[in-house]
Amino acid sequence: MAEDETSERPAPDDPGERLTEKDWTRDVEVEPGGSMRMAISNAVVGLKKRYYGKGPTRAQTYINDIYVFAVLEGGLTRNEETLLEAGQEDLVRNYRLAFQEAMAKTMTEAIEQVTGCRVIGYHSQIVFRPERAFEIFVLDRPPAGRV
């Protein structure tokens, strides 16, 4: 059985352009419209779905001057949920942070493509009560156009 293009896993050094496609938001609650914030949410959801195998159920992006904050709800894998039930929050958080470090280039390329700005700082964090993931970007300048 041949896999379609959306199920292929790109190399981590691939540009982020395929990750900004609108189909990543199927079954995900995101803001309506064609804003830059929505495009960033699409890209982040796409990365999570493609590389974790499961993406968030809700995504919201905020842009303030040169700062971009993507807030994600849901998306823990079954094995992460099992580890959390066993009291292993630190293990899940450390794994997620290490994985995001490995994905930093792909993540920043997607944000650069959407905003037209260079990402000069990137940080990822996750909390579990309530379950939220935060993707934080610092741009070299405020993005132009419709944010």
PDB file of C-alpha atoms in Angstrom, residues 14-21 36 39-40 43 105-119 139:
ATOM      1  CA  ASP A  14      13.571  20.289   4.896  1.00  0.00           C
ATOM      2  CA  PRO A  15      12.094  23.782   4.560  1.00  0.00           C
ATOM      3  CA  GLY A  16       8.901  24.280   6.522  1.00  0.00           C
ATOM      4  CA  GLU A  17       6.772  25.234   3.515  1.00  0.00           C
ATOM      5  CA  ARG A  18       4.834  21.934   3.334  1.00  0.00           C
ATOM      6  CA  LEU A  19       3.909  22.375   6.991  1.00  0.00           C
ATOM      7  CA  THR A  20       1.829  25.497   6.440  1.00  0.00           C
ATOM      8  CA  GLU A  21      -0.865  23.750   4.407  1.00  0.00           C
ATOM      9  CA  MET A  36      -0.621  35.163   9.714  1.00  0.00           C
ATOM     10  CA  ALA A  39      -0.782  30.212   9.216  1.00  0.00           C
ATOM     11  CA  ILE A  40       1.611  29.932  12.175  1.00  0.00           C
ATOM     12  CA  ALA A  43       2.611  25.195  10.706  1.00  0.00           C
ATOM     13  CA  LYS A 105      15.693  24.213  12.536  1.00  0.00           C
ATOM     14  CA  THR A 106      12.550  22.833  10.906  1.00  0.00           C
ATOM     15  CA  MET A 107      10.293  24.755  13.289  1.00  0.00           C
ATOM     16  CA  THR A 108      12.078  28.071  12.769  1.00  0.00           C
ATOM     17  CA  GLU A 109      12.132  27.621   8.970  1.00  0.00           C
ATOM     18  CA  ALA A 110       8.351  27.242   8.957  1.00  0.00           C
ATOM     19  CA  ILE A 111       7.884  30.391  11.057  1.00  0.00           C
ATOM     20  CA  GLU A 112      10.349  32.322   8.889  1.00  0.00           C
ATOM     21  CA  GLN A 113       8.446  31.307   5.776  1.00  0.00           C
ATOM     22  CA  VAL A 114       5.108  32.445   7.205  1.00  0.00           C
ATOM     23  CA  THR A 115       6.302  35.729   8.734  1.00  0.00           C
ATOM     24  CA  GLY A 116       8.983  36.735   6.229  1.00  0.00           C
ATOM     25  CA  CYS A 117      11.209  37.483   9.233  1.00  0.00           C
ATOM     26  CA  ARG A 118      14.271  35.739  10.601  1.00  0.00           C
ATOM     27  CA  VAL A 119      13.777  33.847  13.870  1.00  0.00           C
ATOM     28  CA  LEU A 139      11.778  37.638  15.266  1.00  0.00           C
TER      29      LEU A 139
END
